[in-house]
Amino acid sequence: MTITPSRIFEVHEAQDGRKRRLYTLNAVPGTAVYGEMLIPTPRGEFREWNAGKSKLASYILKGAQGIGMRKGSSVLYLGCATGTTVSHVSDIIGEEGMVFAVDISPIVMRDMLFLAEKRGNIIPILENAFHVDRLAKRISAADVLFQDVAQRNQVEIFLRNADLFLKDRGYGLLAVKARSIDVAAKPRDIFKAVRKQLEAKMTIIDYRELDPFQKDHCMFMVKK
Amino acid sequence: MGATYLLEHIAGCFLFDEHLALVESGPPEGKEKEAFLKTHASAVPLSYPAHAIQLRRALAAIASKIPKGGLRAANLARTRHDVKHAVSDDFLIVQAVKSIEDLDKVLNSLAIRLRDWYEFYLPEYSVSQPDHAEFVRGVVETTKEQFLSGKKTDSFGADLGKPHIAAMKQFAERLLGLYAAKQELERYVDSTMKTICPNLRAIAGSTLGAKLLEHAGTLKRLVELPSSTVQILGAEKALFRHLKTGSRPPKYGVLLAHDAVQSAPKGRQGRAARILADKISIAVRIDYFKGQFKGDALLEEARKKIAQ
């Protein structure tokens, strides 16, 4: 199994039988964040990026052309939870970049704090992502907006934040969980409705459903 | 002066001219900040949504100006503070209730295990004592001879050597300790409920009240729920099955355990749960906003209405 650079900046891949695996270069060698595999190589230590635990990784495995992030990017990450995906974003953007990791739950923020203390490019914020007025006092504009919040009004939250914090020509990634918008409706119908809401304000450049990695989820990529 | 707009940010105070170009920056906090604000009192503080357009440009303007280290340090300190102060009594109650529920599960399977084991030695005792806790106590406190005295027939259990019996007894003693731990937790939940939600405790009882809290997550969320949701808390599985397949909706969740619902005639229990949920919603709102104690009166009202 050889690890080679993928077409996504700073993300590496390897073919393991029929399975494709993703890796990022570990910024804190020797430390795993959520029990993932660490693979030391002469180029540095690679950390496996588990698609079952990360919507961004599933999006890449489903054939994404890019995720808008690269070395030095600033990222606004809404719904960071315990920091599984944030840790890989932190690897991607490197020391020059920074990621604002926002979540509303003090319980998941505990793990996030421990992670942020180890990684100098993570800025943890305990706040409701809907209250952009409060966020405006804590962060600056970002190159990329990533959102995964499982709220009923997740599209409204995304649009508000994109409007205020996303730089011109910045990229936005919205992970939609159909089940948290309406448990009874068909996911496809919900995705269609979301598409309409997004199109009114921004340009959609990519759309992928995330099964089999995540059930009833999809990812929209937009450009401001 | 020239400065028109002001942004109070965790990394400092920023002044912008009418074209939203950064003019000057000041300290983030303390007396220096107050003095800074005083000298620039004429600047308009940027707020959302009134200045959405200006705010967007201001944030873009400072993006490259704020030193990352300072921004991170300030936010890290603030978030540590926020997490520290986010802990409230209802979080603790929920954990205690979950511990009680886990203990219940564990004790049940361990008691069944002890029964299986002890029945090799004295099967008659296990059959005669259906209550798990009492059975475990009996294993510790009585001997085979004590149990059989006055009985006509001998036990058909095996005669085991001392070390085998001692092993069972020691295990049973540990279980008694767990039963005691459960009681201690229940007392703790009861006294905490008394201080933070006396009305809920009066109308639903401390165990049931705490279970409602557990399902809602926090007292605040329980307060924000409509009483129709309170009615079916704990019946989420049935509710989602109803929403997805159109099966019959649930009438009650954890509220079924309440004696006002239990004692209602079959077929009227859903109505009882609805009326009770109604009063519980009122009770938790009184608790949340620290109103006067009205729990007993609410329970009385609910009982009267159910009996009608």
Coordinates of C-alpha atoms in Angstrom, one line a residue:
Chain A
M1 CA 0.0 0.0 0.0
T2 CA 1.6 3.3 -1.1
I3 CA 0.4 6.7 -0.1
T4 CA 0.3 9.2 -2.8
P5 CA -0.9 12.8 -3.0
S6 CA -4.6 13.1 -4.1
R7 CA -6.1 15.8 -6.2
I8 CA -7.2 17.6 -3.1
F9 CA -4.6 19.9 -1.6
E10 CA -2.7 18.4 1.3
V11 CA -4.8 15.3 1.3
H12 CA -3.2 11.9 0.4
E13 CA -4.7 8.7 -0.6
A14 CA -3.9 5.0 -0.9
Q15 CA -5.7 2.1 -2.5
D16 CA -6.3 -0.7 0.0
G17 CA -7.8 -3.6 -2.0
R18 CA -11.1 -2.2 -3.2
K19 CA -11.1 0.5 -0.6
R20 CA -9.7 4.0 -1.1
R21 CA -8.3 5.5 2.1
L22 CA -7.5 9.1 2.8
Y23 CA -4.7 10.6 4.9
T24 CA -3.4 13.9 6.1
L25 CA 0.1 14.7 7.3
N26 CA -0.1 14.7 11.1
A27 CA 0.7 18.1 12.5
V28 CA 1.3 16.5 16.0
P29 CA 3.2 13.3 15.2
G30 CA 2.6 10.4 17.5
T31 CA -0.8 11.6 18.6
A32 CA -4.1 10.1 17.3
V33 CA -7.2 12.2 17.8
Y34 CA -10.1 9.7 17.6
G35 CA -8.4 6.3 17.5
E36 CA -7.4 6.5 13.8
M37 CA -4.3 4.7 12.3
L38 CA -1.0 6.5 12.2
I39 CA 1.4 5.6 9.5
P40 CA 5.0 6.8 9.8
T41 CA 6.9 7.4 6.5
P42 CA 10.0 9.2 5.5
R43 CA 7.8 12.1 4.3
G44 CA 6.2 12.4 7.8
E45 CA 3.5 10.7 9.7
F46 CA 0.2 10.1 7.9
R47 CA -3.1 10.1 9.8
E48 CA -5.9 8.1 8.4
W49 CA -9.1 10.1 7.7
N50 CA -12.1 7.9 8.5
A51 CA -14.9 8.6 6.1
G52 CA -17.5 6.9 8.4
K53 CA -16.8 9.6 11.0
S54 CA -16.3 12.6 8.7
K55 CA -18.7 14.1 6.2
L56 CA -15.9 16.0 4.6
A57 CA -13.9 12.8 4.0
S58 CA -16.9 11.1 2.6
Y59 CA -17.4 14.0 0.2
I60 CA -13.9 13.6 -1.0
L61 CA -14.3 9.9 -1.5
K62 CA -17.5 10.4 -3.4
G63 CA -15.4 12.2 -6.0
A64 CA -15.1 15.9 -5.0
Q65 CA -12.9 18.0 -7.3
G66 CA -11.7 20.2 -4.4
I67 CA -12.7 21.4 -1.0
G68 CA -11.5 25.0 -1.3
M69 CA -8.9 24.6 1.5
R70 CA -5.2 24.7 1.2
K71 CA -2.1 25.7 3.2
G72 CA -2.7 29.0 4.9
S73 CA -6.5 29.0 4.4
S74 CA -8.7 30.5 7.1
V75 CA -11.8 28.3 7.7
L76 CA -15.0 29.0 9.6
Y77 CA -16.2 25.6 10.8
L78 CA -19.7 25.5 12.2
G79 CA -20.7 22.4 14.2
C80 CA -17.2 21.2 15.1
A81 CA -18.4 18.6 17.7
T82 CA -15.4 16.9 19.3
G83 CA -13.1 17.9 16.5
T84 CA -12.8 14.7 14.5
T85 CA -12.9 16.5 11.1
V86 CA -11.5 19.7 12.5
S87 CA -8.2 17.9 13.3
H88 CA -7.8 17.0 9.6
V89 CA -8.7 20.5 8.5
S90 CA -6.0 21.6 10.9
D91 CA -3.5 19.3 9.2
I92 CA -4.5 20.6 5.7
I93 CA -4.3 24.3 6.4
G94 CA -1.0 24.0 8.3
E95 CA 0.6 26.5 10.8
E96 CA -0.1 29.5 8.6
G97 CA -3.9 28.8 8.5
M98 CA -6.5 29.0 11.1
V99 CA -9.8 27.3 11.7
F100 CA -12.6 28.8 13.9
A101 CA -14.2 25.8 15.4
V102 CA -17.8 26.7 16.6
D103 CA -20.2 24.5 18.5
I104 CA -23.1 25.2 20.8
S105 CA -22.7 22.2 23.1
P106 CA -20.4 22.6 26.1
I107 CA -20.1 18.9 26.4
V108 CA -18.4 18.3 23.0
M109 CA -16.5 21.5 23.5
R110 CA -14.4 19.9 26.3
D111 CA -12.8 17.5 23.8
M112 CA -12.4 20.4 21.4
L113 CA -10.5 22.4 23.9
F114 CA -8.0 19.6 24.6
L115 CA -7.5 19.4 20.8
A116 CA -7.1 23.1 20.4
E117 CA -4.5 23.3 23.1
K118 CA -2.4 20.8 21.1
R119 CA -2.9 22.5 17.7
G120 CA -2.0 26.1 17.3
N121 CA -4.2 26.8 14.3
I122 CA -7.5 25.9 16.0
I123 CA -9.6 28.6 17.6
P124 CA -12.5 27.1 19.6
I125 CA -15.7 29.1 20.2
L126 CA -18.6 28.0 22.3
E127 CA -21.5 29.8 20.6
N128 CA -24.8 29.3 18.7
A129 CA -23.9 29.6 15.0
F130 CA -27.3 31.2 14.4
H131 CA -26.2 34.3 16.4
V132 CA -23.9 35.8 13.9
D133 CA -23.9 39.1 15.8
R134 CA -22.1 37.4 18.7
L135 CA -19.8 35.5 16.3
A136 CA -18.8 38.8 14.7
K137 CA -17.1 39.8 17.9
R138 CA -15.0 36.6 18.0
I139 CA -13.8 35.9 14.5
S140 CA -12.7 37.5 11.3
A141 CA -13.6 36.9 7.7
A142 CA -12.7 33.4 6.3
D143 CA -11.7 31.9 3.0
V144 CA -13.9 28.8 3.5
L145 CA -17.1 28.2 5.4
F146 CA -17.9 24.6 6.4
Q147 CA -21.1 23.8 8.1
D148 CA -22.4 20.6 9.6
V149 CA -24.9 21.5 12.3
A150 CA -28.0 19.1 12.1
Q151 CA -30.4 21.9 12.9
R152 CA -33.8 22.4 11.3
N153 CA -32.9 25.9 10.1
Q154 CA -29.4 24.8 8.9
V155 CA -29.7 26.5 5.5
E156 CA -30.7 29.8 7.0
I157 CA -27.7 29.5 9.4
F158 CA -25.4 28.8 6.5
L159 CA -26.6 31.8 4.4
R160 CA -26.3 34.2 7.3
N161 CA -22.8 33.1 8.1
A162 CA -21.8 33.0 4.4
D163 CA -23.1 36.5 4.0
L164 CA -21.2 38.0 6.9
F165 CA -18.0 36.0 7.2
L166 CA -17.2 34.5 3.9
K167 CA -14.7 36.5 1.8
D168 CA -15.7 37.4 -1.8
R169 CA -15.1 34.4 -4.1
G170 CA -14.7 32.2 -1.0
Y171 CA -16.0 28.6 -0.9
G172 CA -18.8 27.3 1.2
L173 CA -19.4 23.6 2.1
L174 CA -22.8 22.7 3.5
A175 CA -23.4 19.2 4.8
V176 CA -27.2 18.7 4.9
K177 CA -28.8 16.1 7.1
A178 CA -32.2 15.4 5.7
R179 CA -33.4 13.8 8.9
S180 CA -33.0 16.9 11.0
I181 CA -35.0 19.1 8.5
D182 CA -37.9 16.6 8.3
V183 CA -37.9 13.0 9.5
A184 CA -40.9 12.0 7.3
A185 CA -40.1 13.6 3.9
K186 CA -37.9 11.9 1.3
P187 CA -34.3 13.1 1.5
R188 CA -34.2 13.8 -2.2
D189 CA -37.1 16.2 -1.9
I190 CA -35.4 18.0 1.0
F191 CA -32.1 18.3 -1.0
K192 CA -34.0 19.8 -3.8
A193 CA -35.6 22.4 -1.5
V194 CA -32.2 23.2 -0.1
R195 CA -30.8 23.7 -3.5
K196 CA -33.5 26.3 -4.3
Q197 CA -32.7 28.2 -1.1
L198 CA -29.0 28.2 -1.8
E199 CA -29.3 29.1 -5.5
A200 CA -31.2 32.3 -4.6
K201 CA -28.1 33.7 -2.9
M202 CA -25.0 31.9 -4.2
T203 CA -23.6 29.8 -7.0
I204 CA -23.7 26.0 -6.5
I205 CA -20.7 24.4 -8.0
D206 CA -21.0 20.9 -6.7
Y207 CA -23.5 18.5 -5.1
R208 CA -22.9 15.0 -3.9
E209 CA -24.9 12.5 -1.8
L210 CA -22.8 11.0 0.9
D211 CA -24.2 7.4 1.1
P212 CA -23.0 4.8 1.8
F213 CA -20.7 6.6 4.3
Q214 CA -23.5 8.8 5.7
K215 CA -27.2 7.9 5.3
D216 CA -29.6 10.7 4.2
H217 CA -26.9 13.3 3.9
C218 CA -25.6 15.4 1.1
M219 CA -23.0 18.0 0.6
F220 CA -23.3 21.3 -1.4
M221 CA -20.4 23.3 -2.4
V222 CA -21.0 26.9 -3.3
K223 CA -19.0 29.9 -4.3
K224 CA -19.7 33.4 -3.1
Chain B
M1 CA -11.2 62.4 13.9
G2 CA -12.5 60.7 10.8
A3 CA -13.6 57.5 12.4
T4 CA -17.3 56.6 11.6
Y5 CA -17.7 53.0 12.6
L6 CA -16.6 51.0 15.7
L7 CA -16.3 47.3 16.1
E8 CA -15.9 45.9 19.6
H9 CA -14.0 42.6 19.0
I10 CA -12.4 40.1 21.3
A11 CA -9.1 40.9 19.7
G12 CA -9.5 44.7 20.2
C13 CA -11.5 47.7 19.3
F14 CA -11.4 48.7 15.6
L15 CA -12.3 52.0 14.1
F16 CA -13.2 52.4 10.4
D17 CA -13.8 55.4 8.2
E18 CA -17.0 55.7 6.1
H19 CA -15.4 53.5 3.4
L20 CA -14.8 50.8 6.0
A21 CA -11.0 51.2 5.8
L22 CA -9.3 50.5 9.2
V23 CA -8.3 53.8 10.8
E24 CA -7.2 52.8 14.3
S25 CA -7.3 49.9 16.7
G26 CA -7.5 49.9 20.4
P27 CA -7.2 47.5 23.3
P28 CA -9.6 44.6 23.7
E29 CA -10.5 45.1 27.4
G30 CA -9.9 46.9 30.7
K31 CA -9.7 50.5 31.6
E32 CA -7.7 51.3 28.5
K33 CA -10.6 50.1 26.4
E34 CA -13.0 52.3 28.2
A35 CA -10.8 55.3 27.7
F36 CA -10.4 54.4 24.1
L37 CA -14.2 54.2 23.6
K38 CA -14.6 57.5 25.4
T39 CA -12.3 59.3 23.0
H40 CA -14.1 57.8 20.0
A41 CA -17.6 58.1 21.4
S42 CA -18.9 59.6 18.1
A43 CA -18.3 56.4 16.1
V44 CA -21.3 54.2 15.4
P45 CA -21.0 50.7 16.9
L46 CA -21.5 48.1 14.2
S47 CA -24.3 45.8 15.0
Y48 CA -26.2 43.0 13.2
P49 CA -28.5 43.1 11.3
A50 CA -28.7 46.9 11.2
H51 CA -25.2 47.2 9.7
A52 CA -24.9 43.8 7.9
I53 CA -23.2 45.3 4.8
Q54 CA -20.7 47.5 6.8
L55 CA -20.0 44.6 9.2
R56 CA -19.1 42.3 6.4
R57 CA -16.6 44.7 5.0
A58 CA -15.2 45.6 8.4
L59 CA -14.6 41.9 9.1
A60 CA -12.9 41.4 5.8
A61 CA -10.7 44.5 6.4
I62 CA -9.4 43.3 9.8
A63 CA -8.9 39.6 8.6
S64 CA -5.3 40.2 7.7
K65 CA -4.7 42.8 10.5
I66 CA -5.5 40.8 13.6
P67 CA -2.5 38.8 14.9
K68 CA -3.5 35.1 14.9
G69 CA -1.8 34.3 18.1
G70 CA -3.7 37.0 20.1
L71 CA -7.0 36.1 18.5
R72 CA -6.5 32.4 19.4
A73 CA -5.4 33.1 22.9
A74 CA -8.3 35.4 23.6
N75 CA -10.9 33.0 22.2
L76 CA -9.3 30.0 23.9
A77 CA -9.5 31.8 27.3
R78 CA -13.0 32.9 26.6
T79 CA -14.2 29.4 25.6
R80 CA -12.5 27.8 28.6
H81 CA -14.4 30.3 30.8
D82 CA -17.7 29.6 28.9
V83 CA -17.4 25.8 29.2
K84 CA -16.5 26.1 32.9
H85 CA -19.6 28.2 33.6
A86 CA -22.0 26.2 31.3
V87 CA -22.3 23.5 34.0
S88 CA -25.6 23.8 35.8
D89 CA -27.5 21.6 38.2
D90 CA -29.7 20.0 35.6
F91 CA -26.6 18.6 33.8
L92 CA -25.7 16.9 37.1
I93 CA -29.2 15.6 37.7
V94 CA -29.3 14.1 34.2
Q95 CA -26.0 12.3 34.8
A96 CA -27.2 11.0 38.1
V97 CA -30.5 9.7 36.6
K98 CA -28.5 8.0 33.8
S99 CA -26.3 6.4 36.5
I100 CA -29.4 5.1 38.3
E101 CA -30.8 3.7 35.0
D102 CA -27.5 2.0 34.2
L103 CA -27.3 0.6 37.8
D104 CA -30.8 -0.8 37.3
K105 CA -29.8 -2.6 34.1
V106 CA -26.5 -3.9 35.6
L107 CA -28.1 -5.0 38.9
N108 CA -30.8 -6.9 37.1
S109 CA -28.4 -8.9 35.0
L110 CA -26.1 -9.5 37.9
A111 CA -28.9 -10.6 40.2
I112 CA -30.1 -13.1 37.6
R113 CA -26.6 -14.4 37.3
L114 CA -26.4 -14.8 41.1
R115 CA -29.7 -16.7 41.1
D116 CA -28.5 -19.1 38.4
W117 CA -25.4 -19.7 40.5
Y118 CA -27.1 -20.0 43.9
E119 CA -29.7 -22.3 42.6
F120 CA -27.2 -25.1 42.4
Y121 CA -26.9 -24.8 46.1
L122 CA -30.4 -23.9 47.3
P123 CA -33.0 -23.7 44.4
E124 CA -35.9 -23.5 46.8
Y125 CA -34.8 -20.1 48.2
S126 CA -34.5 -18.5 44.8
V127 CA -38.0 -19.6 43.8
S128 CA -39.6 -18.4 47.0
Q129 CA -38.1 -14.9 46.8
P130 CA -39.0 -13.2 43.5
D131 CA -37.6 -9.7 44.5
H132 CA -34.0 -9.4 43.3
A133 CA -32.8 -7.1 46.1
E134 CA -34.4 -9.2 48.9
F135 CA -33.0 -12.3 47.3
V136 CA -29.5 -10.9 47.3
R137 CA -29.8 -9.8 50.9
G138 CA -31.0 -13.3 51.9
V139 CA -28.0 -14.9 50.2
V140 CA -25.7 -12.7 52.4
E141 CA -27.7 -12.9 55.7
T142 CA -29.3 -16.4 55.9
T143 CA -27.7 -19.9 55.7
K144 CA -29.1 -23.0 54.1
E145 CA -29.8 -24.4 57.6
Q146 CA -31.8 -21.3 58.7
F147 CA -33.9 -21.4 55.5
L148 CA -34.7 -25.1 55.8
S149 CA -35.5 -25.2 59.5
G150 CA -39.2 -25.9 59.9
K151 CA -39.5 -27.2 56.3
K152 CA -40.7 -30.7 55.9
T153 CA -38.4 -31.8 53.0
D154 CA -34.7 -31.3 52.6
S155 CA -33.3 -29.2 49.7
F156 CA -32.5 -30.9 46.5
G157 CA -29.6 -28.5 46.0
A158 CA -26.1 -29.8 46.0
D159 CA -24.0 -29.8 49.2
L160 CA -21.2 -27.4 48.4
G161 CA -17.9 -26.9 50.2
K162 CA -17.2 -23.7 52.1
P163 CA -15.1 -21.9 49.5
H164 CA -17.9 -22.2 46.9
I165 CA -20.5 -20.8 49.3
A166 CA -18.1 -18.0 50.4
A167 CA -17.5 -17.0 46.8
M168 CA -21.3 -16.6 46.2
K169 CA -21.7 -14.7 49.4
Q170 CA -18.9 -12.3 48.6
F171 CA -20.4 -11.6 45.2
A172 CA -23.8 -11.0 46.8
E173 CA -22.2 -8.5 49.3
R174 CA -20.9 -6.5 46.4
L175 CA -24.3 -6.4 44.8
L176 CA -25.8 -5.2 48.1
G177 CA -23.3 -2.3 47.9
L178 CA -24.6 -1.5 44.4
Y179 CA -28.2 -1.4 45.7
A180 CA -27.0 0.9 48.4
A181 CA -25.3 3.1 45.8
K182 CA -28.5 3.3 43.8
Q183 CA -30.4 4.4 46.9
E184 CA -27.8 7.1 47.7
L185 CA -28.2 8.4 44.1
E186 CA -31.9 8.5 44.4
R187 CA -31.7 10.5 47.6
Y188 CA -29.2 12.9 45.9
V189 CA -31.5 13.3 42.9
D190 CA -34.5 13.9 45.2
S191 CA -32.7 16.6 47.2
T192 CA -31.3 18.4 44.1
M193 CA -34.7 18.3 42.4
K194 CA -36.1 19.9 45.6
T195 CA -33.8 22.9 45.2
I196 CA -33.8 23.4 41.4
C197 CA -37.3 22.3 40.3
P198 CA -39.6 21.9 43.4
N199 CA -42.8 22.3 41.3
L200 CA -41.8 19.6 38.8
R201 CA -40.9 17.3 41.8
A202 CA -44.2 17.9 43.5
I203 CA -46.3 17.1 40.4
A204 CA -44.3 14.3 38.8
G205 CA -42.2 13.0 41.6
S206 CA -38.4 13.3 41.6
T207 CA -37.6 10.1 39.6
L208 CA -40.2 10.8 36.9
G209 CA -39.3 14.5 36.9
A210 CA -35.7 13.8 36.5
K211 CA -36.5 11.4 33.6
L212 CA -38.3 14.2 31.8
L213 CA -35.3 16.4 32.3
E214 CA -33.1 13.6 31.0
H215 CA -35.1 13.3 27.8
A216 CA -35.3 17.1 27.2
G217 CA -31.5 17.5 28.0
T218 CA -31.7 20.6 30.2
L219 CA -34.3 22.4 32.2
K220 CA -34.3 25.2 29.7
R221 CA -35.1 22.9 26.8
L222 CA -37.9 21.2 28.8
V223 CA -39.4 24.6 29.4
E224 CA -39.3 25.4 25.7
L225 CA -41.1 22.2 24.8
P226 CA -44.8 22.4 24.1
S227 CA -46.8 20.2 26.5
S228 CA -47.8 17.9 23.6
T229 CA -44.2 17.0 23.3
V230 CA -43.8 16.6 27.1
Q231 CA -46.7 14.1 26.9
I232 CA -44.8 11.8 24.6
L233 CA -41.2 12.3 25.9
G234 CA -39.7 8.8 26.1
A235 CA -41.9 7.5 23.2
E236 CA -39.6 8.8 20.5
K237 CA -39.4 5.5 18.7
A238 CA -43.2 5.2 18.4
L239 CA -43.5 8.9 17.4
F240 CA -41.0 8.6 14.5
R241 CA -42.6 5.4 13.4
H242 CA -45.9 7.2 13.4
L243 CA -44.5 10.1 11.4
K244 CA -42.8 7.8 8.9
T245 CA -45.4 5.1 8.4
G246 CA -48.6 6.6 9.6
S247 CA -49.0 4.1 12.4
R248 CA -51.0 5.2 15.5
P249 CA -49.3 8.0 17.4
P250 CA -48.1 7.3 21.0
K251 CA -50.3 8.6 23.8
Y252 CA -47.6 8.7 26.5
G253 CA -43.9 8.1 27.1
V254 CA -42.3 8.2 30.5
L255 CA -45.5 9.8 31.9
L256 CA -47.1 6.3 31.9
A257 CA -45.3 5.6 35.1
H258 CA -47.2 8.4 36.9
D259 CA -49.9 7.1 39.2
A260 CA -52.5 9.5 37.9
V261 CA -52.0 7.9 34.5
Q262 CA -51.7 4.4 35.9
S263 CA -54.9 4.7 37.9
A264 CA -56.9 6.1 35.0
P265 CA -59.2 3.5 33.3
K266 CA -57.8 1.8 30.2
G267 CA -58.7 3.8 27.1
R268 CA -58.6 7.0 29.1
Q269 CA -54.9 6.9 30.0
G270 CA -53.9 9.0 26.9
R271 CA -56.3 11.7 28.1
A272 CA -54.8 11.5 31.6
A273 CA -51.3 11.8 30.2
R274 CA -52.3 14.9 28.2
I275 CA -53.8 16.6 31.1
L276 CA -50.8 15.8 33.3
A277 CA -48.4 17.0 30.7
D278 CA -50.3 20.2 30.5
K279 CA -49.8 20.9 34.2
I280 CA -46.2 19.7 34.1
S281 CA -45.4 22.3 31.5
I282 CA -46.7 25.0 33.7
A283 CA -44.8 23.6 36.7
V284 CA -41.4 23.6 34.9
R285 CA -42.0 27.1 33.7
I286 CA -42.6 28.2 37.3
D287 CA -39.4 26.4 38.3
Y288 CA -37.3 27.9 35.4
F289 CA -38.5 31.5 36.2
K290 CA -38.2 30.9 39.9
G291 CA -41.9 31.6 40.7
Q292 CA -43.8 30.7 43.8
F293 CA -44.4 27.1 44.7
K294 CA -47.6 25.8 43.2
G295 CA -46.8 22.2 42.5
D296 CA -49.3 20.5 44.9
A297 CA -52.1 22.7 43.6
L298 CA -51.3 21.9 40.0
L299 CA -51.3 18.1 40.8
E300 CA -54.6 18.5 42.5
E301 CA -56.0 20.3 39.5
A302 CA -54.8 17.6 37.1
R303 CA -56.3 14.9 39.2
K304 CA -59.6 16.6 39.4
K305 CA -59.7 17.1 35.6
I306 CA -58.7 13.5 35.0
A307 CA -61.5 12.3 37.2
Q308 CA -64.2 14.3 35.4

